[in-house]
Amino acid sequence: MSRFDSYKNSFANAELTRSETGVLEVRFHTNGGKLIFNGHTHEQFVDLFHQIGADRDNRVVILTGSGDAFMDAIDPEGFDFFTPRGYDKILREGKKVLMNILDIEVPMITALNGPVLLHSEYALLTDIILATPDTVFQDKPHFDFGIVPGDGVNLLWPEVIGSIRGRHFILTRQILDAQTAKDWGAVNEIVPANNLLTRAHEIAEGIAALPPLTSSYTRIALTQKLRRIIDEGAGYGLALEGISAAEIARSMAENA
């Protein structure tokens, strides 16, 4: 079992604060500003979610971002897509981070403070999603890099908004505004930016007032289907992503 004091300051890209009632707020950031996702955060978030899930004193978890975006920028630093051992690391982390989110056996809320252009699967594995009017969704970096979007978005978007809509969203790099996302079932509420975290904490405190086993077991009951989907499909999707990355590497070598 983890203790909050032992891990709360352990993550360079996540600021953790917890209320007396057990509501844990996790704010993604880079040097206090908007998160720049890279290979180091990819590795770091595996342990972040593991530690959160192992702490029985967490009653509700809120994920949010910093600055004007939840997650919209990526840097290739720390990633090795183009060697077998390098991609093996990415594949193992990619599977584990999703299962570690699902292993957080308390209700989870995502407060999207702006655009979500990558790793929107993190939000889709939580139970309640709040957005601001400026929030948009897109799966941008996979096709920008020429690789298969196989790290969970391929599984969760068709599940959440419907098979045809989900496949169109991925294949066309569709920009999905907050209202459309709400109409299609990917967002629960659209909240003014200055009230986003207040609303998230209001919901969280209501859930935290439930008996601990009730709220915990409800999260478990509600995510069984998602657990099956991720367990059955994440490894395969990430393997396909790796094959496409290998082809990009071969093309780059030929053209060098």
mmCIF file of N, CA and C in Angstrom, residues 32-33 59 68 75 96 102 109-110 136 143 149 152 158 174 181-182 193 212 214-215 243-244 246-247 250:
data_model
loop_
_atom_site.group_PDB
_atom_site.id
_atom_site.type_symbol
_atom_site.label_atom_id
_atom_site.label_comp_id
_atom_site.label_asym_id
_atom_site.label_seq_id
_atom_site.Cartn_x
_atom_site.Cartn_y
_atom_site.Cartn_z
ATOM 1 N N GLY A 32 5.578 23.673 -14.526
ATOM 2 C CA GLY A 32 4.488 24.511 -14.051
ATOM 3 C C GLY A 32 3.536 24.985 -15.124
ATOM 4 N N GLY A 33 3.905 24.820 -16.390
ATOM 5 C CA GLY A 33 3.049 25.233 -17.502
ATOM 6 C C GLY A 33 2.449 24.036 -18.213
ATOM 7 N N ARG A 59 -9.914 8.594 -2.331
ATOM 8 C CA ARG A 59 -11.339 8.273 -2.419
ATOM 9 C C ARG A 59 -11.915 8.616 -3.788
ATOM 10 N N ASP A 68 -3.303 26.336 -21.030
ATOM 11 C CA ASP A 68 -4.480 26.407 -21.898
ATOM 12 C C ASP A 68 -4.800 25.091 -22.577
ATOM 13 N N ASP A 75 6.824 15.855 -27.701
ATOM 14 C CA ASP A 75 8.225 15.983 -28.102
ATOM 15 C C ASP A 75 8.792 14.564 -28.208
ATOM 16 N N LYS A 96 0.692 -0.986 -19.897
ATOM 17 C CA LYS A 96 0.635 -0.911 -18.434
ATOM 18 C C LYS A 96 -0.042 0.359 -17.960
ATOM 19 N N LEU A 102 -7.059 1.788 -14.968
ATOM 20 C CA LEU A 102 -8.208 0.960 -14.599
ATOM 21 C C LEU A 102 -8.035 0.337 -13.224
ATOM 22 N N ILE A 109 -12.547 11.459 -12.239
ATOM 23 C CA ILE A 109 -13.119 12.582 -12.981
ATOM 24 C C ILE A 109 -11.998 13.215 -13.788
ATOM 25 N N THR A 110 -12.260 13.549 -15.045
ATOM 26 C CA THR A 110 -11.305 14.327 -15.824
ATOM 27 C C THR A 110 -11.883 15.716 -16.054
ATOM 28 N N VAL A 136 -11.255 20.837 -27.340
ATOM 29 C CA VAL A 136 -11.470 20.078 -28.576
ATOM 30 C C VAL A 136 -10.692 18.775 -28.456
ATOM 31 N N PHE A 143 -0.803 10.042 -36.934
ATOM 32 C CA PHE A 143 -0.683 10.174 -38.381
ATOM 33 C C PHE A 143 0.344 11.228 -38.766
ATOM 34 N N PRO A 149 -2.459 4.642 -34.899
ATOM 35 C CA PRO A 149 -2.939 5.071 -33.588
ATOM 36 C C PRO A 149 -3.431 3.872 -32.784
ATOM 37 N N GLY A 152 -4.682 2.800 -27.677
ATOM 38 C CA GLY A 152 -5.908 2.842 -26.890
ATOM 39 C C GLY A 152 -6.996 3.693 -27.502
ATOM 40 N N PRO A 158 -14.254 4.354 -30.705
ATOM 41 C CA PRO A 158 -15.423 3.644 -31.253
ATOM 42 C C PRO A 158 -16.362 3.127 -30.171
ATOM 43 N N GLN A 174 -10.257 14.093 -37.285
ATOM 44 C CA GLN A 174 -11.364 15.026 -37.045
ATOM 45 C C GLN A 174 -11.128 15.843 -35.778
ATOM 46 N N ALA A 181 -18.813 16.647 -28.831
ATOM 47 C CA ALA A 181 -18.378 15.555 -27.956
ATOM 48 C C ALA A 181 -19.421 15.272 -26.885
ATOM 49 N N LYS A 182 -20.050 16.302 -26.346
ATOM 50 C CA LYS A 182 -21.109 16.102 -25.364
ATOM 51 C C LYS A 182 -22.323 15.441 -26.005
ATOM 52 N N ALA A 193 -14.370 27.890 -17.971
ATOM 53 C CA ALA A 193 -13.014 27.555 -17.525
ATOM 54 C C ALA A 193 -12.763 27.965 -16.081
ATOM 55 N N PRO A 212 -16.885 4.061 1.643
ATOM 56 C CA PRO A 212 -15.708 3.755 0.804
ATOM 57 C C PRO A 212 -15.873 2.534 -0.087
ATOM 58 N N THR A 214 -18.605 1.250 -1.212
ATOM 59 C CA THR A 214 -19.640 1.510 -2.216
ATOM 60 C C THR A 214 -19.060 2.241 -3.415
ATOM 61 N N SER A 215 -18.333 3.330 -3.161
ATOM 62 C CA SER A 215 -17.775 4.091 -4.279
ATOM 63 C C SER A 215 -16.710 3.291 -5.011
ATOM 64 N N ILE A 243 4.978 -1.924 -35.864
ATOM 65 C CA ILE A 243 5.309 -2.345 -37.232
ATOM 66 C C ILE A 243 5.320 -1.134 -38.153
ATOM 67 N N SER A 244 4.332 -0.253 -37.995
ATOM 68 C CA SER A 244 4.298 0.939 -38.845
ATOM 69 C C SER A 244 5.491 1.846 -38.545
ATOM 70 N N ALA A 246 8.425 0.779 -37.626
ATOM 71 C CA ALA A 246 9.576 0.128 -38.259
ATOM 72 C C ALA A 246 9.634 0.453 -39.743
ATOM 73 N N GLU A 247 8.473 0.528 -40.378
ATOM 74 C CA GLU A 247 8.435 0.882 -41.799
ATOM 75 C C GLU A 247 8.890 2.322 -42.017
ATOM 76 N N ARG A 250 12.628 2.309 -41.810
ATOM 77 C CA ARG A 250 13.237 1.783 -43.031
ATOM 78 C C ARG A 250 13.222 2.828 -44.143
#
